[in-house]
Amino acid sequence: GALIKLMKDYHRSAKVEPPYSVKIYVKTYLDADNFVKPLFDGMKKAQIIGDDRDILYFAVYKKPAKKGCGSSIKVEVETHGI
């Protein structure tokens, strides 16, 4: 709910055409892969991407953080050149 609303409120209005390339920059104490599937599903529900099966490439860049010090996430989505 809240994540999808946030994505809808802050994504650019220009639609990114598939196939997609996604870069995820995360600062957290959690495992880096904890964000991937929920993030892709949220981007689909927020209509940022058409379907996560069209993501051909993704990378997660993690900056470790101590528990209780806050987390952050930045996502870049673009058309993946084949």
Tab-separated table of N, CA and C in Angstrom, residues 3 7 24 26-42 58-62 71-73:
chain	number	residue	atom	x	y	z
A	3	LEU	N	4.111	1.812	-0.012
A	3	LEU	CA	5.218	1.841	-0.962
A	3	LEU	C	4.723	2.120	-2.371
A	7	MET	N	5.626	5.307	-4.740
A	7	MET	CA	6.142	5.162	-6.105
A	7	MET	C	5.289	5.945	-7.093
A	24	ILE	N	19.635	-0.791	-8.415
A	24	ILE	CA	19.106	-0.539	-7.081
A	24	ILE	C	20.278	-0.211	-6.167
A	26	VAL	N	21.052	0.563	-2.313
A	26	VAL	CA	20.397	0.433	-1.018
A	26	VAL	C	21.415	0.575	0.105
A	27	LYS	N	20.983	1.285	1.153
A	27	LYS	CA	21.779	1.400	2.373
A	27	LYS	C	20.949	0.722	3.453
A	28	THR	N	21.453	-0.399	3.977
A	28	THR	CA	20.675	-1.173	4.935
A	28	THR	C	21.555	-2.153	5.689
A	29	TYR	N	21.036	-2.660	6.798
A	29	TYR	CA	21.693	-3.751	7.512
A	29	TYR	C	21.140	-5.102	7.054
A	30	LEU	N	20.030	-5.084	6.302
A	30	LEU	CA	19.385	-6.303	5.830
A	30	LEU	C	20.123	-6.896	4.626
A	31	ASP	N	19.747	-8.113	4.261
A	31	ASP	CA	20.287	-8.735	3.055
A	31	ASP	C	19.883	-7.905	1.840
A	32	ALA	N	20.785	-7.735	0.914
A	32	ALA	CA	20.526	-6.907	-0.268
A	32	ALA	C	19.396	-7.452	-1.124
A	33	ASP	N	19.220	-8.759	-1.164
A	33	ASP	CA	18.191	-9.331	-2.026
A	33	ASP	C	16.785	-9.264	-1.437
A	34	ASN	N	16.638	-8.835	-0.192
A	34	ASN	CA	15.305	-8.717	0.420
A	34	ASN	C	14.416	-7.718	-0.309
A	35	PHE	N	14.978	-6.790	-1.041
A	35	PHE	CA	14.225	-5.705	-1.664
A	35	PHE	C	13.775	-6.011	-3.092
A	36	VAL	N	14.386	-6.974	-3.728
A	36	VAL	CA	14.259	-7.121	-5.171
A	36	VAL	C	12.838	-7.443	-5.630
A	37	LYS	N	12.283	-8.568	-5.263
A	37	LYS	CA	10.966	-8.971	-5.769
A	37	LYS	C	9.857	-8.008	-5.317
A	38	PRO	N	9.793	-7.606	-4.047
A	38	PRO	CA	8.756	-6.633	-3.660
A	38	PRO	C	8.883	-5.301	-4.411
A	39	LEU	N	10.115	-4.882	-4.676
A	39	LEU	CA	10.329	-3.639	-5.418
A	39	LEU	C	9.829	-3.777	-6.850
A	40	PHE	N	10.174	-4.870	-7.526
A	40	PHE	CA	9.719	-5.081	-8.903
A	40	PHE	C	8.199	-5.163	-8.969
A	41	ASP	N	7.581	-5.884	-8.034
A	41	ASP	CA	6.117	-5.983	-8.009
A	41	ASP	C	5.480	-4.618	-7.762
A	42	GLY	N	6.079	-3.824	-6.884
A	42	GLY	CA	5.572	-2.485	-6.611
A	42	GLY	C	5.696	-1.554	-7.803
A	58	PHE	N	19.466	-6.522	-13.852
A	58	PHE	CA	19.369	-5.696	-12.657
A	58	PHE	C	20.615	-5.909	-11.809
A	59	ALA	N	20.943	-4.868	-11.070
A	59	ALA	CA	22.091	-4.916	-10.170
A	59	ALA	C	21.690	-4.254	-8.860
A	60	VAL	N	22.189	-4.813	-7.775
A	60	VAL	CA	21.949	-4.252	-6.449
A	60	VAL	C	23.297	-3.831	-5.879
A	61	TYR	N	23.382	-2.569	-5.508
A	61	TYR	CA	24.583	-2.020	-4.888
A	61	TYR	C	24.238	-1.725	-3.432
A	62	LYS	N	24.902	-2.402	-2.518
A	62	LYS	CA	24.578	-2.258	-1.099
A	62	LYS	C	25.674	-1.523	-0.352
A	71	SER	N	17.508	3.245	6.814
A	71	SER	CA	17.806	2.640	5.520
A	71	SER	C	17.386	3.591	4.422
A	72	SER	N	17.941	3.410	3.241
A	72	SER	CA	17.528	4.218	2.091
A	72	SER	C	17.626	3.359	0.844
A	73	ILE	N	16.861	3.766	-0.160
A	73	ILE	CA	16.883	3.047	-1.422
A	73	ILE	C	16.701	4.032	-2.564
